[in-house]
């Protein structure tokens, strides 16, 4: 029998997970699911997170050190950041257009608004606290946060990825500046580490179908009885989803068409396992090892480019998150009866772009940063209570877009640098 491709196995795992969750809900297997199914999902995500820091560190050092000189590094770095910023601004703008056109917030009845606000106000509290800490910081705090004072403490927390990236780039730059004979062994060491970690990714991915089954089964059981809220927030969700689909089906194909020769269908096939993992884990950071592996081995992006562009993208480039923040902010404003003028909409473009850059690549981070967008346009941050019920599912979807955006930019940078290898049909399909 022909071996089933990985993405099919993952799809089957996802579908069975949802079916299991629905059945478990009906039959009241909540405790059983929490005790025996969910932990497998947690273990799977932990495995992915486990290798995130070593992978980012080793691959970035290898990537930077293999750039022959500093000017190549600054060229690729500048291009990467330019593409990331441009794609984020496009995403926010699409979100704003859609939400102003559909106006999902104007459909709420006053009663429903109060009911939702009350029901979720306590949960919103924790997110608001987390974000108000961020708000009180000075304008340069984000730069301060990038520079670690201790490498080990930076590396001990996955949410400090930017600090790890900073140190790895510094390390790589120092290596370029030294004569080759001084660094040849260190280079060989990191090359080896990099290959070993990519092999670990392969091993972990063998468990992916079971991992996504457990993750989705557990999630559906968690959602349990809140189906009516899903319906009440349907129009808002549909607006976000349409925006995300425009990114996936129109913006990225267009960008690939303009800058590369890669066919979108091939691109899609190559990165689909990463997209499915993004959906199941809601975390670009947890998905990063797989995104890198798919880009390098199935799309032909050189390691030099992928190991620089993708870790950076996972932390700072979140097109899906910024689009969602724009829609959510205007939706909440509409629901509370505010009229947003052009200045307020431009503030959303700016703050949603910055907030998505600042959001950690973990589940729910985009919602924490949404509080900042809301405050910037003078709306009570309690408003996030309104969208709480549907946030997890939208988080899953926006993470798919975040990861797809990173892979698109990596492909574009590779193509424009002559670093995109022609892949065989077999590599594409596997
Ligand atoms: N979960 C998203 C990610 O990891 C971030 C967010 O929008 O919450 O990419």
mmCIF file of N, CA and C and ligand atoms in Angstrom, residues 282-285 318 321 360-367 395 398-399 402, ligand 1:
data_model
loop_
_atom_site.group_PDB
_atom_site.id
_atom_site.type_symbol
_atom_site.label_atom_id
_atom_site.label_comp_id
_atom_site.label_asym_id
_atom_site.label_seq_id
_atom_site.Cartn_x
_atom_site.Cartn_y
_atom_site.Cartn_z
ATOM 1 N N UNK A 282 -1.993 26.698 17.883
ATOM 2 C CA UNK A 282 -2.173 28.160 18.048
ATOM 3 C C UNK A 282 -0.887 28.848 18.449
ATOM 4 N N UNK A 283 0.230 28.330 18.018
ATOM 5 C CA UNK A 283 1.489 28.968 18.407
ATOM 6 C C UNK A 283 2.501 28.932 17.267
ATOM 7 N N UNK A 284 2.893 30.117 16.793
ATOM 8 C CA UNK A 284 3.910 30.133 15.729
ATOM 9 C C UNK A 284 5.243 29.643 16.261
ATOM 10 N N UNK A 285 5.495 29.877 17.556
ATOM 11 C CA UNK A 285 6.783 29.440 18.109
ATOM 12 C C UNK A 285 6.861 27.914 18.146
ATOM 13 N N UNK A 318 3.335 38.921 12.308
ATOM 14 C CA UNK A 318 2.061 38.253 12.557
ATOM 15 C C UNK A 318 0.952 38.945 11.776
ATOM 16 N N UNK A 321 -2.574 38.000 13.107
ATOM 17 C CA UNK A 321 -2.864 38.643 14.385
ATOM 18 C C UNK A 321 -3.197 40.118 14.190
ATOM 19 N N UNK A 360 3.743 37.818 21.689
ATOM 20 C CA UNK A 360 4.532 36.585 21.716
ATOM 21 C C UNK A 360 3.862 35.548 20.828
ATOM 22 N N UNK A 361 4.675 34.608 20.326
ATOM 23 C CA UNK A 361 4.125 33.631 19.378
ATOM 24 C C UNK A 361 3.494 32.447 20.111
ATOM 25 N N UNK A 362 2.603 32.747 21.024
ATOM 26 C CA UNK A 362 1.956 31.699 21.816
ATOM 27 C C UNK A 362 0.442 31.909 21.803
ATOM 28 N N UNK A 363 -0.337 30.878 22.195
ATOM 29 C CA UNK A 363 -1.792 31.028 22.142
ATOM 30 C C UNK A 363 -2.286 32.227 22.946
ATOM 31 N N UNK A 364 -3.196 32.970 22.351
ATOM 32 C CA UNK A 364 -3.854 34.055 23.075
ATOM 33 C C UNK A 364 -3.080 35.357 23.184
ATOM 34 N N UNK A 365 -1.850 35.392 22.698
ATOM 35 C CA UNK A 365 -1.027 36.590 22.862
ATOM 36 C C UNK A 365 -1.626 37.790 22.136
ATOM 37 N N UNK A 366 -2.207 37.538 20.982
ATOM 38 C CA UNK A 366 -2.787 38.614 20.185
ATOM 39 C C UNK A 366 -3.888 39.334 20.944
ATOM 40 N N UNK A 367 -4.601 38.588 21.755
ATOM 41 C CA UNK A 367 -5.698 39.187 22.513
ATOM 42 C C UNK A 367 -5.173 40.088 23.633
ATOM 43 N N UNK A 395 -7.874 32.370 17.023
ATOM 44 C CA UNK A 395 -6.429 32.290 17.292
ATOM 45 C C UNK A 395 -5.810 31.178 16.432
ATOM 46 N N UNK A 398 -5.719 32.538 12.859
ATOM 47 C CA UNK A 398 -4.760 33.620 12.568
ATOM 48 C C UNK A 398 -3.323 33.104 12.660
ATOM 49 N N UNK A 399 -3.118 32.080 13.500
ATOM 50 C CA UNK A 399 -1.766 31.525 13.586
ATOM 51 C C UNK A 399 -1.366 30.859 12.261
ATOM 52 N N UNK A 402 -0.235 33.652 10.210
ATOM 53 C CA UNK A 402 1.083 34.116 10.679
ATOM 54 C C UNK A 402 2.202 33.255 10.106
HETATM 55 N N1 LIG B 1 -1.209 32.577 18.577
HETATM 56 C C1 LIG B 1 -0.614 33.524 17.703
HETATM 57 C C2 LIG B 1 0.728 32.995 17.225
HETATM 58 O O1 LIG B 1 1.395 32.297 17.929
HETATM 59 C C3 LIG B 1 -0.455 34.865 18.320
HETATM 60 C C4 LIG B 1 -1.820 35.429 18.590
HETATM 61 O O2 LIG B 1 -2.395 36.052 17.684
HETATM 62 O O3 LIG B 1 -2.374 35.219 19.667
HETATM 63 O O4 LIG B 1 1.131 33.260 16.134
#
